[in-house]
Short mmCIF file of C-alpha atoms in Angstrom, two decimals:
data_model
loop_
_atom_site.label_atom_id
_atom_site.label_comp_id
_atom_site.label_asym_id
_atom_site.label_seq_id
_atom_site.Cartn_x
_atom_site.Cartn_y
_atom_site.Cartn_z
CA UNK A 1 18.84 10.54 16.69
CA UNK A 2 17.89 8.03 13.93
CA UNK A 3 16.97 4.23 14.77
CA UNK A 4 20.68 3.36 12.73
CA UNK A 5 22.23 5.61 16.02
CA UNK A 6 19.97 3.65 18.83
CA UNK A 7 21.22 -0.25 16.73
CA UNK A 8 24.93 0.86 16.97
CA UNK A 9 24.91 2.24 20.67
CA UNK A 10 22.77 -0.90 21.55
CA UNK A 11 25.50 -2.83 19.61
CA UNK A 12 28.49 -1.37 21.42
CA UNK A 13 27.08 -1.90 24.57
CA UNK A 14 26.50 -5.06 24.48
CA UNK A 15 29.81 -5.89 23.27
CA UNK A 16 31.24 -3.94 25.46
CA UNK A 17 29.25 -5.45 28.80
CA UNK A 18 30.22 -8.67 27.16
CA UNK A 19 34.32 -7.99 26.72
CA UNK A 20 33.43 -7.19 30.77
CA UNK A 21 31.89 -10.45 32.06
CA UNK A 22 33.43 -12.99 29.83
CA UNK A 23 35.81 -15.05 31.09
CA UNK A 24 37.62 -16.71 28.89
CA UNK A 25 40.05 -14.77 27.67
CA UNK A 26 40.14 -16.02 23.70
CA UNK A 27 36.09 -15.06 23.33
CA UNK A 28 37.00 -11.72 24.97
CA UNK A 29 39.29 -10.55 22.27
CA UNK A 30 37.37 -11.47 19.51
CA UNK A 31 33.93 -9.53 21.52
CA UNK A 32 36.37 -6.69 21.77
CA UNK A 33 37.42 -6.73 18.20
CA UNK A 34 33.49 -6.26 17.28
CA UNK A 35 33.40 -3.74 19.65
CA UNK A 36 35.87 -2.05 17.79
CA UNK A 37 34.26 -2.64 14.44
CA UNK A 38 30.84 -1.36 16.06
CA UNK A 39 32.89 1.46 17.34
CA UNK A 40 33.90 2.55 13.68
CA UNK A 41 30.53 2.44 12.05
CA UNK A 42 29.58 4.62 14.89
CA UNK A 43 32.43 6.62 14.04
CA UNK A 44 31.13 7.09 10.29
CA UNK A 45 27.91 7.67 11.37
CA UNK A 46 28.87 10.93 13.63
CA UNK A 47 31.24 12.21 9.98
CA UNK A 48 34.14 10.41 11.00
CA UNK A 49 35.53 8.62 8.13
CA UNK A 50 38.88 9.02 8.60
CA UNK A 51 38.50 8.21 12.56
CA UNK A 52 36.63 5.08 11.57
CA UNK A 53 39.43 3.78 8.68
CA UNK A 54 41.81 4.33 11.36
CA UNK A 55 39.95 1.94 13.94
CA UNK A 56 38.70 -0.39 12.07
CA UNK A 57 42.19 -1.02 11.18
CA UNK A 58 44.16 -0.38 14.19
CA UNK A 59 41.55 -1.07 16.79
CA UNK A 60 39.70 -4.06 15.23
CA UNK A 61 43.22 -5.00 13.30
CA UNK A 62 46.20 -4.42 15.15
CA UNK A 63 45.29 -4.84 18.83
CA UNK A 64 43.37 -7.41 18.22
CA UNK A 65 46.67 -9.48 16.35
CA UNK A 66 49.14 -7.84 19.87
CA UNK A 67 46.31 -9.42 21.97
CA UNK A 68 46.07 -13.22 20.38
CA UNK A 69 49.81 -12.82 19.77
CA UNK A 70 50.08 -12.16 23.89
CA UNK A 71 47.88 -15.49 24.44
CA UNK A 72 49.68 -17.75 22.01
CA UNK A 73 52.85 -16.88 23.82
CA UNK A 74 51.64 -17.06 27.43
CA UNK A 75 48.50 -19.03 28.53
CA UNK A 76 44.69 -19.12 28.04
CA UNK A 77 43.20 -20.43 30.94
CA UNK A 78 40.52 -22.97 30.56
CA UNK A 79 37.50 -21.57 31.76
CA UNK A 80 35.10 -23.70 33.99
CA UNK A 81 32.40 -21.38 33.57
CA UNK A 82 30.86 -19.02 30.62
CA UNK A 83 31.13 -15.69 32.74
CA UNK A 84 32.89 -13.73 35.27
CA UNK A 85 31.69 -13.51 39.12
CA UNK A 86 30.45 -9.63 39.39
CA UNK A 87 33.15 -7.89 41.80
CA UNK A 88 30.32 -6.65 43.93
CA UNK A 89 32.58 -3.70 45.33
CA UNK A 90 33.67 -2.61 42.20
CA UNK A 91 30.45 -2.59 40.95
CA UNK A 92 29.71 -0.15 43.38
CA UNK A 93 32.24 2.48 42.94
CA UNK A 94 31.94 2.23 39.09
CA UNK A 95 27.55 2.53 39.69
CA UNK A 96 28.58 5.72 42.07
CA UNK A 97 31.11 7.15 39.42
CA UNK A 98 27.95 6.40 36.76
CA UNK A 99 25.58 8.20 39.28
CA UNK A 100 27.64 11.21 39.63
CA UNK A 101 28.51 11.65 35.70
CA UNK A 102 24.56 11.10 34.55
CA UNK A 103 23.37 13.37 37.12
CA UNK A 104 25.64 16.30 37.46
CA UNK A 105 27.55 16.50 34.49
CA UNK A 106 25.51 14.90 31.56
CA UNK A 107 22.83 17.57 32.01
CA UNK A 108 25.39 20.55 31.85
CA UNK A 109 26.70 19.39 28.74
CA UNK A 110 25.55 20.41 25.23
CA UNK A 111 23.51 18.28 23.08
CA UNK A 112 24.93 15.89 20.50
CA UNK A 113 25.03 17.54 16.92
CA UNK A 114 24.18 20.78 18.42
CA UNK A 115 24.90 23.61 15.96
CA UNK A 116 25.32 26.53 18.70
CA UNK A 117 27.84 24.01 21.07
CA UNK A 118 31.13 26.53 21.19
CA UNK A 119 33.29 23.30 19.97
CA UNK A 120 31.50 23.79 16.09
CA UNK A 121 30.32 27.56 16.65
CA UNK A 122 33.77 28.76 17.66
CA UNK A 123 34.69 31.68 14.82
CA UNK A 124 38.39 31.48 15.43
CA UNK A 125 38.67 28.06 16.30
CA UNK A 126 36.31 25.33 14.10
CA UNK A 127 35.41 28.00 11.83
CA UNK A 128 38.34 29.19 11.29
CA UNK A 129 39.60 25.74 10.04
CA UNK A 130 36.47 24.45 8.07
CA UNK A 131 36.96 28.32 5.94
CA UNK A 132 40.28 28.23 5.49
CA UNK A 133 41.40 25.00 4.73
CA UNK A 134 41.76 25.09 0.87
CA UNK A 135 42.94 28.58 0.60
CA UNK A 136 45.90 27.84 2.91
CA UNK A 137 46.94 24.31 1.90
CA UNK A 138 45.18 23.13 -1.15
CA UNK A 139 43.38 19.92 0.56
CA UNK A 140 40.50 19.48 -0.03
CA UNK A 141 39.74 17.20 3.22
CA UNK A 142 40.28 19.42 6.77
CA UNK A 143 41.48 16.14 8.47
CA UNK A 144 44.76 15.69 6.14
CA UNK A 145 45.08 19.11 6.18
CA UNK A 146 45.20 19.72 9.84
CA UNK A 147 46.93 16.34 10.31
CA UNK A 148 49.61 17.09 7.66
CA UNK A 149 49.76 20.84 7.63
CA UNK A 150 48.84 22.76 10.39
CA UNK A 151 49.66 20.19 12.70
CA UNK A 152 52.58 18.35 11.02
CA UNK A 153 55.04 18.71 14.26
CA UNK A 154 52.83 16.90 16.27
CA UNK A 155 52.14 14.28 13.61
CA UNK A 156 56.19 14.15 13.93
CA UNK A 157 55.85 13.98 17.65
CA UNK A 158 52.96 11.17 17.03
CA UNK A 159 56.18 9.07 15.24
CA UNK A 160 58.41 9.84 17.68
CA UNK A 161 56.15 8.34 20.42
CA UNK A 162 55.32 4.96 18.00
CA UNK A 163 59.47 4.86 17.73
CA UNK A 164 59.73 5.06 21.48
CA UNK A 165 57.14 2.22 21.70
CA UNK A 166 58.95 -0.03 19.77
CA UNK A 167 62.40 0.13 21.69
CA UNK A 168 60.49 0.11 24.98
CA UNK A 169 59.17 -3.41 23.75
CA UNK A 170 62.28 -4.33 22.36
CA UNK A 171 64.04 -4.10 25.60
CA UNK A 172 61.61 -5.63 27.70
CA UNK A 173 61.17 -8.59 25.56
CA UNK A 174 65.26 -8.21 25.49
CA UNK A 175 65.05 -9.08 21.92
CA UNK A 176 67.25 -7.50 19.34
CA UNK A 177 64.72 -7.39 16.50
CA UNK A 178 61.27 -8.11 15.90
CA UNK A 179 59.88 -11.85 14.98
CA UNK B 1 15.78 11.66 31.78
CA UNK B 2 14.28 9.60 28.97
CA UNK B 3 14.68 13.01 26.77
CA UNK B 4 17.70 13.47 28.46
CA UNK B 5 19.52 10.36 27.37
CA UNK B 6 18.20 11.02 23.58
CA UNK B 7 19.97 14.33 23.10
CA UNK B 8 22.50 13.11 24.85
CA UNK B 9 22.73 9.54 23.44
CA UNK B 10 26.52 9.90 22.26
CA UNK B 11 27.96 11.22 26.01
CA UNK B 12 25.68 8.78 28.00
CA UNK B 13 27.08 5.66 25.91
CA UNK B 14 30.78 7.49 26.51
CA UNK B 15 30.03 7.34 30.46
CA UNK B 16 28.47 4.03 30.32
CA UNK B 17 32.19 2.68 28.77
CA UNK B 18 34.23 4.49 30.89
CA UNK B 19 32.24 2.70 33.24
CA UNK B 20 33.04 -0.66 32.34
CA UNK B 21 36.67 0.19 31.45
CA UNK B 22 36.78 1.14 34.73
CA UNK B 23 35.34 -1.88 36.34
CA UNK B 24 37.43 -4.21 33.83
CA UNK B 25 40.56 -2.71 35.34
CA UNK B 26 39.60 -2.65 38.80
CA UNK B 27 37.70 -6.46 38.67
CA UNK B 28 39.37 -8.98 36.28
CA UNK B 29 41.99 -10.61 37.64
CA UNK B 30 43.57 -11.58 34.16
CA UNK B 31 46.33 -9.26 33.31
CA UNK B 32 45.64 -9.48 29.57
CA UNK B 33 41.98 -8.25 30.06
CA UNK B 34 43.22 -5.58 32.39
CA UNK B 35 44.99 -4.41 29.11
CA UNK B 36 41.26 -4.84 27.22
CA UNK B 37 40.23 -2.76 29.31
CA UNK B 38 42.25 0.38 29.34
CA UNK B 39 41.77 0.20 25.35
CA UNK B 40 38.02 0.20 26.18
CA UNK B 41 38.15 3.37 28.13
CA UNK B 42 40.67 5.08 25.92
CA UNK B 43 37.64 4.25 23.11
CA UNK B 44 35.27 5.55 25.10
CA UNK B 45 37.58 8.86 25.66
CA UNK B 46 37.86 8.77 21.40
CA UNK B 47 33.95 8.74 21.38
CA UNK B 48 33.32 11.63 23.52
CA UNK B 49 35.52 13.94 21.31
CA UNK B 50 34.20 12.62 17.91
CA UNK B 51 30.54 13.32 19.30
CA UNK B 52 31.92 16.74 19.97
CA UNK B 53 33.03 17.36 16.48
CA UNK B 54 29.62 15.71 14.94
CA UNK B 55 27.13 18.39 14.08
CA UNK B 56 23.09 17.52 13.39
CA UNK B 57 22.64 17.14 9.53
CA UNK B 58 26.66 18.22 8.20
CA UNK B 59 28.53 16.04 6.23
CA UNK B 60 32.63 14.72 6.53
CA UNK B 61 34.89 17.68 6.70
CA UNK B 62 35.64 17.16 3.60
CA UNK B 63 35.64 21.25 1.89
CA UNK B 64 34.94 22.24 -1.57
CA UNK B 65 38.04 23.32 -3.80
CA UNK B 66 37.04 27.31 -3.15
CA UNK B 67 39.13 29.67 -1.44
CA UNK B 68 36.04 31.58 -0.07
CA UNK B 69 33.26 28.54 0.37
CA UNK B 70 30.95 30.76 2.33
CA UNK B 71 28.72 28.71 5.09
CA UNK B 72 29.54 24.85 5.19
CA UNK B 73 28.02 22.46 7.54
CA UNK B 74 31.04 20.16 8.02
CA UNK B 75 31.82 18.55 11.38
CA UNK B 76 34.89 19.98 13.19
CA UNK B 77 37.91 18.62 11.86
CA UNK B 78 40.41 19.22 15.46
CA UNK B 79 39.16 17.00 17.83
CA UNK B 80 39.29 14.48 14.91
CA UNK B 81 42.83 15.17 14.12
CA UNK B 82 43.25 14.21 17.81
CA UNK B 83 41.61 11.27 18.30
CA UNK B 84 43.78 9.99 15.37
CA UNK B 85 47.00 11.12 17.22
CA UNK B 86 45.63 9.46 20.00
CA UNK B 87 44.43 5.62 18.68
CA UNK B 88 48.01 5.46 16.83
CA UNK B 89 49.38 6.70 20.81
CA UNK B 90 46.74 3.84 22.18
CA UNK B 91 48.11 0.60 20.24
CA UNK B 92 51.50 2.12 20.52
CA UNK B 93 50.69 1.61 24.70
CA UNK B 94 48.95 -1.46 24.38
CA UNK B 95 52.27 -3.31 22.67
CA UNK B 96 53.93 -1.92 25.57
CA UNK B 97 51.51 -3.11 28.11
CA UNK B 98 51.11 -6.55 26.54
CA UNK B 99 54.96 -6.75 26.30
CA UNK B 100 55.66 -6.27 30.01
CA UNK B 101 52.39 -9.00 30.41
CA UNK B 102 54.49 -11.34 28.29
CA UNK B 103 57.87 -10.78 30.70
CA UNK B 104 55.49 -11.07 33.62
CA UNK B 105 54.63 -14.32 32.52
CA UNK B 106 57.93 -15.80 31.61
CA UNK B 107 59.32 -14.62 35.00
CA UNK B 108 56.03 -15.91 37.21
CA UNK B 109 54.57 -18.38 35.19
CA UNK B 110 51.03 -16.76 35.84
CA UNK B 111 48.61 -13.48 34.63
CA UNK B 112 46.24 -13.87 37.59
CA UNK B 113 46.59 -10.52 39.44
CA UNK B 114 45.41 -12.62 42.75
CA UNK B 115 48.75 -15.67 41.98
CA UNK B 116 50.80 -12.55 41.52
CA UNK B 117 50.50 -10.96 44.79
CA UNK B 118 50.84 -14.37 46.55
CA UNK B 119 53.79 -15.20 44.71
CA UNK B 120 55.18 -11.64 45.14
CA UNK B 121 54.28 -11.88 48.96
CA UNK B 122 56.71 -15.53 49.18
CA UNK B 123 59.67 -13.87 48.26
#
């Protein structure tokens, strides 16, 4: 782990602890469009890229348009103070669910970047893939060709579930078209 | 645990944000950062399966134009593939969510989760 890894997963953090506790609304969408930004470089630095391009411009971009959008056309409360009052019970059960996961299961898992983890190791699985890529469908980058080839019915299904999304806002907002 | 936590640097920062997506649901009382936070956890889901594709010292899975190209150190390309399924599947749910915050607000006048349940309690 390289001192660029320990900046971005400070970075997240903090953006992320401070999309918790802030409470007005407008400063919490733009700390969670950072977050999402931070998110992406992190993305690129575990040999993401096409994860991160996605993100940055759907998690950084889009939500964060849906979310001022939602605020424009309902209300922003005026804040009286800078942050939120800790929900002392809540912090509880989240601490315990944080206690349980870095006790028992963090230890069990397999290191990050591990060659021997089964999820990179796996002969008929990963391997498989990362071999055979070119010789079956001429890309040269496994993520288009999975996404596009192998996979190309669920990329379908992917649609089929943004098409779906639409309508379902459509009729709640009981709109006829968009704008 | 200090060693622990450096190996592991990529899964502890995934449970530390499933964490707070957690507690954002649960705690704010503002519908719209209710929404924040399910995005935040379904990030934090993204995170753990991108850290599980990364391997030390590869490169992109990007593959050379060879039908037999012999050992490559490339990260995994599936759990990739998913994750992208899965952010377009995220904003596609957070336009739904933030649309049914919208009609909550034109038939309440209010997004505080607390206002809500009185109001919902009057009728």
């Amino acid at each position: 782990m390289s001192a660029l890894a320990y900046a971005l997963v400070a970075f997240v953090l903090a953006t992320a602890i401070a999309t918790a506790l802030f409470r007005d609304v407008l400063s919490t969408i733009v700390v969670f469009g950072a977050y999402s930004l931070g998110m992406a470089i992190l993305y690129t630095y575990l040999l993401a890229p096409d994860v991160a391009m996605t993100e940055a411009a759907i998690g950084a971009g889009v939500t964060t348009v849906l979310l001022l959008l939602t605020i424009a056309r309902t209300t922003r409360p005026s804040p009286d103070q800078l942050f939120e009052r800790l929900d002392v019970p809540a912090v509880v059960a989240v601490g315990a669910f944080l206690l349980v996961a870095g006790t028992q299961v963090l230890p069990e898992m397999w290191a990050v970047g591990d060659p021997t983890a089964p999820v990179w190791s796996n002969a008929e699985v990963s391997q498989y893939y990362i071999q055979n890529t070119y010789a079956d469908t001429h890309a040269q980058n496994a993520v288009t060709a999975v996404l596009a080839a192998y996979r190309g019915f669920d990329t379908f299904g992917e649609a089929v579930v943004v098409f779906a999304a639409g309508v379902a806002v459509l009729l709640v907002l009981k709109r006829e078209v968009f704008v | 645990m200090l060693e622990l936590l450096a190996t592991h640097y990529a899964y502890a920062l995934m449970f530390v944000l499933i964490a707070i997506g957690l507690y954002m649901i649960i705690a704010n009382q503002n519908l719209v950062k209710k929404v924040i936070g399910v995005s935040l956890f379904q990030t934090a889901i993204f995170l753990f399966f991108i850290s599980m594709a990364y391997v030390e010292g590869g490169s992109a899975p990007i593959v050379p134009a060879d039908e037999t190209p012999g050992e490559l150190v490339v990260a995994s390309p599936l759990p990739q593939v998913i994750v992208l399924t899965a952010i377009v599947v995220s904003i596609a749910l957070t336009a739904v969510a933030l649309s049914l915050v919208m009609r909550i607000y034109a038939e309440y006048g209010t997004l505080r989760e607390d206002t809500l349940t009185e109001v919902r309690a009057d009728e």
